[in-house]
Coordinates of N, CA and C and ligand atoms in Angstrom, one line a residue:
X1 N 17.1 11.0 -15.0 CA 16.4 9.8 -14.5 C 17.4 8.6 -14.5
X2 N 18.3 8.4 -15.5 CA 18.9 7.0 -15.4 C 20.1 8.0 -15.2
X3 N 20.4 6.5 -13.7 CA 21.6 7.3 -13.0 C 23.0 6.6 -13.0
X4 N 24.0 7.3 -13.0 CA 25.1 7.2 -13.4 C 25.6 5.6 -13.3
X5 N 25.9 4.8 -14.2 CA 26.0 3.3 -13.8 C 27.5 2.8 -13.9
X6 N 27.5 2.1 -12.8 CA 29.2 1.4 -13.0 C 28.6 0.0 -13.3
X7 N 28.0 -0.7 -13.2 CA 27.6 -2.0 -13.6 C 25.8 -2.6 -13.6
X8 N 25.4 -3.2 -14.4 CA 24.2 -3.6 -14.1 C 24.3 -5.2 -13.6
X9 N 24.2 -5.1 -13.0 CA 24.4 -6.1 -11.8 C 23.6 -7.2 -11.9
X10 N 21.8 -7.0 -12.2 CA 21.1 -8.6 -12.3 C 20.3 -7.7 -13.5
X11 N 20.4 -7.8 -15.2 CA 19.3 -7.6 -16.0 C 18.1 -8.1 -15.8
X12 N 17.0 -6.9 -16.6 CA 15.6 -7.1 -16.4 C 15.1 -8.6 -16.9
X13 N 15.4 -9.0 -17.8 CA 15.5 -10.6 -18.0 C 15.3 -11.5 -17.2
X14 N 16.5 -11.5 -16.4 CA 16.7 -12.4 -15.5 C 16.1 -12.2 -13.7
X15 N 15.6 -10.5 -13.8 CA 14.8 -10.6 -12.6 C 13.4 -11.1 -12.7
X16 N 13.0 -10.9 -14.1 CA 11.7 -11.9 -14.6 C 11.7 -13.2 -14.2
X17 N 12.8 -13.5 -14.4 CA 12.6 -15.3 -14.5 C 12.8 -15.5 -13.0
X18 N 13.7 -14.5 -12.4 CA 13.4 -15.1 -10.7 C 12.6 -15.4 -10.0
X19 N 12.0 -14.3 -10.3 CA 10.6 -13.9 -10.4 C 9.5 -15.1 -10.4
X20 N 9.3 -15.4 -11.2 CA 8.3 -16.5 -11.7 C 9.1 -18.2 -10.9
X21 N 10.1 -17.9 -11.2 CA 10.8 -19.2 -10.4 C 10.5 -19.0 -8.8
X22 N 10.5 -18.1 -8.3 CA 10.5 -17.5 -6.5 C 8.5 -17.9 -6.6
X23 N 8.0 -17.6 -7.6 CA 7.0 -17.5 -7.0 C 5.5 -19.2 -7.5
X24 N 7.2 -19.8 -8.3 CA 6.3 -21.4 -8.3 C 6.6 -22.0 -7.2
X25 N 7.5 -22.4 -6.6 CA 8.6 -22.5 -5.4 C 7.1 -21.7 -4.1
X26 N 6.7 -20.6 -4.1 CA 5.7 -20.4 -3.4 C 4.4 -20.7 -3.7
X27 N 4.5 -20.8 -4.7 CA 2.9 -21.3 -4.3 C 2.4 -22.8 -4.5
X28 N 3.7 -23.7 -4.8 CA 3.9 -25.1 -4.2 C 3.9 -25.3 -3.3
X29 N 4.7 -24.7 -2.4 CA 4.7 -24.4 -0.8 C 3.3 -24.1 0.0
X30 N 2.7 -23.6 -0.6 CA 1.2 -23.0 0.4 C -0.1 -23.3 -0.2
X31 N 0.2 -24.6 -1.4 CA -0.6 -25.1 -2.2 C -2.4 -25.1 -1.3
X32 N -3.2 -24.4 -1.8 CA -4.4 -24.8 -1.4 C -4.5 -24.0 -0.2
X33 N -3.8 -23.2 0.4 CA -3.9 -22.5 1.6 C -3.9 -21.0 1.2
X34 N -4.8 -20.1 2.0 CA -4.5 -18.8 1.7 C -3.4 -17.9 2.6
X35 N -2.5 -17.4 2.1 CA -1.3 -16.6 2.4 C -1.4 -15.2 2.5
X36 N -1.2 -14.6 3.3 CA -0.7 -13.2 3.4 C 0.4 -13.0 3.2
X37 N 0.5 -11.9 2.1 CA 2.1 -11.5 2.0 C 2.2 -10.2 2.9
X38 N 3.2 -10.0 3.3 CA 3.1 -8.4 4.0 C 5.0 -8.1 3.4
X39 N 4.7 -7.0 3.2 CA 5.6 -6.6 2.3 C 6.2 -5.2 2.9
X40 N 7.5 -5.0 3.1 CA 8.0 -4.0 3.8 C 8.6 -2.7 3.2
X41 N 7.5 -1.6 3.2 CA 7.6 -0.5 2.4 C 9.3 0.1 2.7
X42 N 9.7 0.7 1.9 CA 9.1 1.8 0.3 C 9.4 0.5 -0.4
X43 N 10.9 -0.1 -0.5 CA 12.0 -0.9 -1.3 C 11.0 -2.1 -1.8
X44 N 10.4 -2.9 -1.1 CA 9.9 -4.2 -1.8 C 8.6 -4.1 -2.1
X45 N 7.7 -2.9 -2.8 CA 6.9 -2.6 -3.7 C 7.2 -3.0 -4.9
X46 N 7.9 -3.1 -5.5 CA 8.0 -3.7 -6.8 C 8.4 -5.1 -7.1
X47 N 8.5 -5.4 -5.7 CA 9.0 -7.2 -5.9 C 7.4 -7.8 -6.1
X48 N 6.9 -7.3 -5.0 CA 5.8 -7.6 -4.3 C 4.3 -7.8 -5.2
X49 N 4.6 -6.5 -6.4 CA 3.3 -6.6 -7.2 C 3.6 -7.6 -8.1
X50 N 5.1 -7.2 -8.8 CA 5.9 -8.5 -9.4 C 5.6 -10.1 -9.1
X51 N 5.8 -10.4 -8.1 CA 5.5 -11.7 -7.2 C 4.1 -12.2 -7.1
X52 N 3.2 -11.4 -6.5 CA 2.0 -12.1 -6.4 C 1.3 -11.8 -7.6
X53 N 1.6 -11.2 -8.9 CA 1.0 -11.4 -10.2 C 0.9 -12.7 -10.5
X54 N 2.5 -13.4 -10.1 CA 2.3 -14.7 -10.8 C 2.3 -15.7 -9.8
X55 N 1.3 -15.4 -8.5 CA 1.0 -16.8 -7.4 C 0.1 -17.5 -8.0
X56 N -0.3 -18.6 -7.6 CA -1.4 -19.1 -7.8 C -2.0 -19.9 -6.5
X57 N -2.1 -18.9 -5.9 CA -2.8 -18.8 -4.6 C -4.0 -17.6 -4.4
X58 N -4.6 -18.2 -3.0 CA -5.4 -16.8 -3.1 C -4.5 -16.0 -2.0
X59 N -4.5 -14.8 -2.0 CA -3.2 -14.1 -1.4 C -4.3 -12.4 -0.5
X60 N -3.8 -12.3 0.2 CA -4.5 -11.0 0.9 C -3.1 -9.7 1.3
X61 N -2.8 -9.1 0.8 CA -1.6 -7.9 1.4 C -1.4 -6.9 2.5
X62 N -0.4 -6.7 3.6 CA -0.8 -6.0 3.8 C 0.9 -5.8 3.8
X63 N 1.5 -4.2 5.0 CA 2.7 -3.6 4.7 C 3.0 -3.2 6.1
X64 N 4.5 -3.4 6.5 CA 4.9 -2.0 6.9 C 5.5 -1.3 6.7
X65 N 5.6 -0.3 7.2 CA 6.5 0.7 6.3 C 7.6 1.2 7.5
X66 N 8.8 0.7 7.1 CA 9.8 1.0 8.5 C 11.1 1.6 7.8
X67 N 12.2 2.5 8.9 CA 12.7 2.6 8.4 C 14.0 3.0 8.6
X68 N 15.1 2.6 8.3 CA 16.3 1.9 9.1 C 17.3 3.2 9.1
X69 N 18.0 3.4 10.1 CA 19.4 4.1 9.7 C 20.1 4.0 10.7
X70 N 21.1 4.1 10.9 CA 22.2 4.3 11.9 C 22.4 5.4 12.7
X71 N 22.1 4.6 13.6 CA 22.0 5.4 15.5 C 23.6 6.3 15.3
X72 N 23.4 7.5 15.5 CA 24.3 8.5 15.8 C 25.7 8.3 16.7
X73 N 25.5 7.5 17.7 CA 26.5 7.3 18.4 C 26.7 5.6 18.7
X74 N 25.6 4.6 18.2 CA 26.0 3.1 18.0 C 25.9 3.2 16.6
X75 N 26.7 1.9 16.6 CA 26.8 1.1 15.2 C 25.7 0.3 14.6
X76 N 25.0 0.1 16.3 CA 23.8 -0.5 15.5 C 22.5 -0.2 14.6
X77 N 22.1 -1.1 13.9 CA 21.0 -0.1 13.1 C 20.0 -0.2 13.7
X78 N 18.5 1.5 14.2 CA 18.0 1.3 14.2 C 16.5 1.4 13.5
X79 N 15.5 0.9 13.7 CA 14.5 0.8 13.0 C 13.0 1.5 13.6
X80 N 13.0 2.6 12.6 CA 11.8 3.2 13.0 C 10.1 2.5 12.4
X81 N 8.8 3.0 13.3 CA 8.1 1.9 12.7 C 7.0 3.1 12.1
X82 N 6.5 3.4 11.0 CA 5.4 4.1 11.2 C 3.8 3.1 10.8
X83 N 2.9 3.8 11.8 CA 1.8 3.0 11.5 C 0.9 3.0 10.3
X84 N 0.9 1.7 9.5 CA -0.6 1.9 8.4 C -1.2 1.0 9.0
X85 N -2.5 0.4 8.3 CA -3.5 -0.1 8.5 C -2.7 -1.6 8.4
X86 N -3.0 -2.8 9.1 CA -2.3 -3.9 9.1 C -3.7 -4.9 9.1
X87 N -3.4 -6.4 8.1 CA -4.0 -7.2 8.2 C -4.2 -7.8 9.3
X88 N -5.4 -8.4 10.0 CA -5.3 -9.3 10.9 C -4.7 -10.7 10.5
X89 N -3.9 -11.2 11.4 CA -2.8 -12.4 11.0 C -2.9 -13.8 11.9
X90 N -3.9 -13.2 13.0 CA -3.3 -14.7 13.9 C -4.1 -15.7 13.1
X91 N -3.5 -16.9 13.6 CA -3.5 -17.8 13.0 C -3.7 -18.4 11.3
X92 N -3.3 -17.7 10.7 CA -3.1 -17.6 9.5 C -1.5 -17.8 8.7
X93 N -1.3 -17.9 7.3 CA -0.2 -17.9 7.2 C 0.6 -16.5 6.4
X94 N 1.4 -16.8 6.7 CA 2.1 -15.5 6.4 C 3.5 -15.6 6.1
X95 N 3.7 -14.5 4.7 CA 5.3 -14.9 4.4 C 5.1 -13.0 4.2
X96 N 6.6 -13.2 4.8 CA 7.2 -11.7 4.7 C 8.0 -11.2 3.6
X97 N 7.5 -10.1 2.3 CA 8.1 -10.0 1.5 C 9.4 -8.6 1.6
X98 N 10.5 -9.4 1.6 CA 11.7 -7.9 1.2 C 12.4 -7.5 0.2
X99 N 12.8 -6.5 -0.2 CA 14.0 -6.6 -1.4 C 15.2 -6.6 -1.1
X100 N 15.7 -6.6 0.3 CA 16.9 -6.2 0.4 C 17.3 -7.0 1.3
X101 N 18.2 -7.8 1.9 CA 18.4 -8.1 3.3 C 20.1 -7.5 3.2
X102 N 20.1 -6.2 4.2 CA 21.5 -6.1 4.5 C 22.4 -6.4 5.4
X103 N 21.5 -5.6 6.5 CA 21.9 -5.8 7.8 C 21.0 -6.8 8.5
X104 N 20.0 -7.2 8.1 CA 18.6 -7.4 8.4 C 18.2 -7.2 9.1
X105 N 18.5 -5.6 10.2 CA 17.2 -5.0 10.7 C 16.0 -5.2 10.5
X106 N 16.0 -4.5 9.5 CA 14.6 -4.7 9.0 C 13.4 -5.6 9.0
X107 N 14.2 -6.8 8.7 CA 13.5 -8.0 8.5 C 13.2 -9.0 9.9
X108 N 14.3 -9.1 10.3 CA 14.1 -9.1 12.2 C 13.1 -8.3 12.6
X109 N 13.2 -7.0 12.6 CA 11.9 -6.2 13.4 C 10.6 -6.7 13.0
X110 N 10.5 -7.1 11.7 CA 9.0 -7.0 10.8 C 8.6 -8.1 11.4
X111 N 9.7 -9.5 11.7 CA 9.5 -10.9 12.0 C 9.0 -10.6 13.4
X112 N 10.0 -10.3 14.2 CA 9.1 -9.7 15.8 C 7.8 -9.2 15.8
X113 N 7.8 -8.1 14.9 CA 6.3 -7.6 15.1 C 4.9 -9.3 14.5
X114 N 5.5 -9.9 13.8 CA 4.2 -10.4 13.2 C 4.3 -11.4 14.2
X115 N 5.4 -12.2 15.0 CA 5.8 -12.9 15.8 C 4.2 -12.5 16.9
X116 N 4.5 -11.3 16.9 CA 3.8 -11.3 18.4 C 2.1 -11.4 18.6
X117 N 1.7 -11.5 17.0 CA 0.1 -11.6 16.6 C 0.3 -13.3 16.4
X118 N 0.5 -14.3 16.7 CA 0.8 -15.7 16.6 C 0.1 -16.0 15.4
X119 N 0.7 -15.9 14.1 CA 0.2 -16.5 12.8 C 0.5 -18.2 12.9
X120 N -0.3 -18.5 11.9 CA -0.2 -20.2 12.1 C 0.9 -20.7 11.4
X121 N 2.0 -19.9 10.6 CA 3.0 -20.1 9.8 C 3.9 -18.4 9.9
X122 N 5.1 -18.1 9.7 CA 6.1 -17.1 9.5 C 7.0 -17.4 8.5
X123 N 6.8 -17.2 7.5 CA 7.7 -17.4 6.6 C 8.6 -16.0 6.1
X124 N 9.9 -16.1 5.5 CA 10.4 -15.3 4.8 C 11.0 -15.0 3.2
X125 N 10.6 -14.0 2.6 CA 11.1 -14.4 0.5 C 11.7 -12.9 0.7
X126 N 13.0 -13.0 0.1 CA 14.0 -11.8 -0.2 C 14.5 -11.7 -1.4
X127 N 14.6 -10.9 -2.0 CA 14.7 -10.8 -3.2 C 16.4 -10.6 -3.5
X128 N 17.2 -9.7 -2.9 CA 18.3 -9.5 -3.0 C 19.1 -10.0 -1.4
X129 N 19.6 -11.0 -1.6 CA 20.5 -11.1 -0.1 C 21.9 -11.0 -0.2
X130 N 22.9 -9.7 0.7 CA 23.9 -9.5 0.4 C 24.7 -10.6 1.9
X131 N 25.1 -11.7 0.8 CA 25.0 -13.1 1.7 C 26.2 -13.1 3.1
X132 N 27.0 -12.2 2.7 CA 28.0 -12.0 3.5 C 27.5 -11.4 5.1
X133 N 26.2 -11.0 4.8 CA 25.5 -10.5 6.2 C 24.4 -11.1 7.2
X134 N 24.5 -12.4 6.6 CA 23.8 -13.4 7.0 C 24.2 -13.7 8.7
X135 N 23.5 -13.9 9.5 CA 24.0 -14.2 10.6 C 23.0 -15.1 11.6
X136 N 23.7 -15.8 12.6 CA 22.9 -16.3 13.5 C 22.3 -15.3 14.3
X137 N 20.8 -15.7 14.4 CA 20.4 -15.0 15.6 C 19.2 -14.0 14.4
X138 N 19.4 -13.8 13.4 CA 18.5 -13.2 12.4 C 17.6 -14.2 11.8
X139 N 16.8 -13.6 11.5 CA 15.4 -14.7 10.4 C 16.3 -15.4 9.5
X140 N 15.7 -16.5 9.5 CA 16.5 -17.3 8.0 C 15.5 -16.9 6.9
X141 N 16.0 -17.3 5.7 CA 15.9 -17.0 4.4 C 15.1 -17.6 3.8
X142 N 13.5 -18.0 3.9 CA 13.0 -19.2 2.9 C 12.8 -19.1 1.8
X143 N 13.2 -17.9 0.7 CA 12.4 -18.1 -0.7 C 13.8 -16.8 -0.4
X144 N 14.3 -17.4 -1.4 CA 15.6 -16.1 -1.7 C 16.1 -16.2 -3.0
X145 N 16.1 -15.0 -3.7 CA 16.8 -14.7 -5.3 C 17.8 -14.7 -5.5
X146 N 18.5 -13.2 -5.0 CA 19.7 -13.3 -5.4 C 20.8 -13.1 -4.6
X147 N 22.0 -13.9 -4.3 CA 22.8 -13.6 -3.1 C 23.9 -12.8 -3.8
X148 N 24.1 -11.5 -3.6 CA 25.2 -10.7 -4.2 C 26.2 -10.2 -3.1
X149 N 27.4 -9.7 -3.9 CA 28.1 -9.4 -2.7 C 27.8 -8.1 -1.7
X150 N 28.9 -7.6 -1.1 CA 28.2 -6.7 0.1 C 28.7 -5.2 -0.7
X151 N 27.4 -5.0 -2.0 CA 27.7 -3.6 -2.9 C 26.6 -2.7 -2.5
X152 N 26.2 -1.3 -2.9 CA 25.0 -0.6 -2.5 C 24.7 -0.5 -4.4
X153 N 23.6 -1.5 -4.3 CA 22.9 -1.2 -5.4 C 21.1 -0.2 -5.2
X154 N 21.0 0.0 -6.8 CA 19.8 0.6 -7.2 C 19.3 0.0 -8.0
X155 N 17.8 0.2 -8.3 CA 16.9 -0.2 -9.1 C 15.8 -1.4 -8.3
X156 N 15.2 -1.7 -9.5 CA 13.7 -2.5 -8.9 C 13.3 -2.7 -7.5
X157 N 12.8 -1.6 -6.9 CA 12.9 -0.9 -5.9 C 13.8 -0.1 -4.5
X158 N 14.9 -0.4 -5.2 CA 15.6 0.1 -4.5 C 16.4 1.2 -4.7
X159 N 16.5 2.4 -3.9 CA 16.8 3.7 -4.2 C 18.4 4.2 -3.7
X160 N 18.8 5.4 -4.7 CA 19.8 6.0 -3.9 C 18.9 7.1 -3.9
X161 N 19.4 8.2 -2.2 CA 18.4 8.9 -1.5 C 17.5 9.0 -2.6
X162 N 16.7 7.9 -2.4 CA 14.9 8.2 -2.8 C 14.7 7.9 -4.3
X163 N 15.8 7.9 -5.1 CA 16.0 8.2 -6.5 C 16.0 6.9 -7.1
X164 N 15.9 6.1 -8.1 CA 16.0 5.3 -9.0 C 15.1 3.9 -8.5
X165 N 14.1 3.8 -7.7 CA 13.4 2.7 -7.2 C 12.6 1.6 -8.8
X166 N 12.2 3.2 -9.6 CA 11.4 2.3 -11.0 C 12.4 2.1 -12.2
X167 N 13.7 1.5 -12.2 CA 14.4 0.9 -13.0 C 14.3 -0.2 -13.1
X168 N 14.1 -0.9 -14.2 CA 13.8 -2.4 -14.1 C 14.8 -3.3 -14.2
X169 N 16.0 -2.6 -13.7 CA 17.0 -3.9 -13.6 C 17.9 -2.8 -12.5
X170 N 18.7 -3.8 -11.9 CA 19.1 -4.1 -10.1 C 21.5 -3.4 -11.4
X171 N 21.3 -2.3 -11.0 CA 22.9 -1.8 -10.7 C 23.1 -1.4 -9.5
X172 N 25.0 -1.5 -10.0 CA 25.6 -0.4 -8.8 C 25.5 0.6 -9.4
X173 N 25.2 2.1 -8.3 CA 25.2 3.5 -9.5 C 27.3 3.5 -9.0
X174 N 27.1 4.6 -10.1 CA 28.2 5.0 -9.3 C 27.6 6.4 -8.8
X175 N 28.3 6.7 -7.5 CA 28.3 7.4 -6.4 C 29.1 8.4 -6.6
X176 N 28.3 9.3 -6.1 CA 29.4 11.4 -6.2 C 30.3 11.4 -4.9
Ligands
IMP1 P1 18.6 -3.9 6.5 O1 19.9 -3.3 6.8 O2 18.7 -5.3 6.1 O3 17.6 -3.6 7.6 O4 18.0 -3.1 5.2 C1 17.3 -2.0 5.4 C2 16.8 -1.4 4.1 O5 17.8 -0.6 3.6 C3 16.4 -2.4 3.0 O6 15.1 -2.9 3.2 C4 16.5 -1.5 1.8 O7 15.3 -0.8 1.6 C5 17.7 -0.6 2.2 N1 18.9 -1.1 1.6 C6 19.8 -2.0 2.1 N2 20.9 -2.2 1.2 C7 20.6 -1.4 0.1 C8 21.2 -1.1 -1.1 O8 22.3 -1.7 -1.5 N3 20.6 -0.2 -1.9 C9 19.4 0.4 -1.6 N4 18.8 0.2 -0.5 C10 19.4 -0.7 0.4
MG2 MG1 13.4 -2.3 2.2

């Protein structure tokens, strides 16, 4: 279960306290307003329950669940979408929860998609931003934890193939 580690990178401690800091910071922000989080499966399941435990808002959830890899013959990444059940959003507010921004595929797509149900607000909270991958032309960042460099980590939701998503603290594994 606990997998081979070269460094622990953000301890369980201190993702707590982001935690609770990311989520006064939000619910100052949306004071008195109700929020949809939508949260983008598998990876930011654990931010997400983490996070809106300690809103103090009234909050409604929903997900998608998408899922990124690299096109066989481009560089670019692409994003598969599979369908669950989705909150209705127009006009309403909405912040999109992630754990990861790499390439931000991901986060782009998810933004397009809710883009096109015209919510009355689109906001973004990321939990890990590997900051060096920031770019024009991608969602900006409104509620952001931790900007690390451009490593492949595991833990608090985030997996190598499939494996270490429920560690409560954010390493690099080392790799076979
Ligand atoms: P994107 O490249 O920003 O679209 O990220 C796609 C997804 O890849 C993220 O939501 C994560 O689930 C996953 N991912 C990106 N970087 C890492 C990493 O360092 N470790 C584990 N998963 C990652
Ligand atoms: Mg993810």
């Amino acid at each position: 279960m606990i997998p081979p580690i070269q460094q622990i990178l953000i301890p369980r401690e201190a993702i707590e306290a982001k935690v609770r800091d990311l989520a006064h910071a939000i619910s100052a922000a949306y004071q008195g307003r109700d929020l949809v989080l939508i949260a983008i499966l598998k990876g930011s399941i654990v931010f997400l329950v983490d996070l809106m435990k300690e809103l103090d808002l009234d909050v409604e959830i929903g997900f998608f669940y998408l899922s990124s890899y690299q096109g066989q013959t481009s560089p670019q990444t692409q994003v598969r979408h599979f369908d669950i059940p989705f909150p209705v959003i127009t006009g309403r507010d909405v912040l999109l929860v992630e754990d990861i921004f790499d390439t931000g595929a991901s986060l782009a797509y998810a933004f397009g998609e809710c883009q096109k149900h015209r919510p009355r607000s689109l906001k973004t909270c990321v939990f890990v931003v590997k900051q060096s991958k920031e770019r024009a032309g991608l969602p900006a960042i409104d509620f952001r934890g931790f900007d690390i460099p451009d490593v492949f980590i595991v833990g608090y939701g985030m997996d190598y193939q499939e494996k270490y998503r429920q560690l409560p603290y954010i390493a690099i594994p080392r790799l076979p």
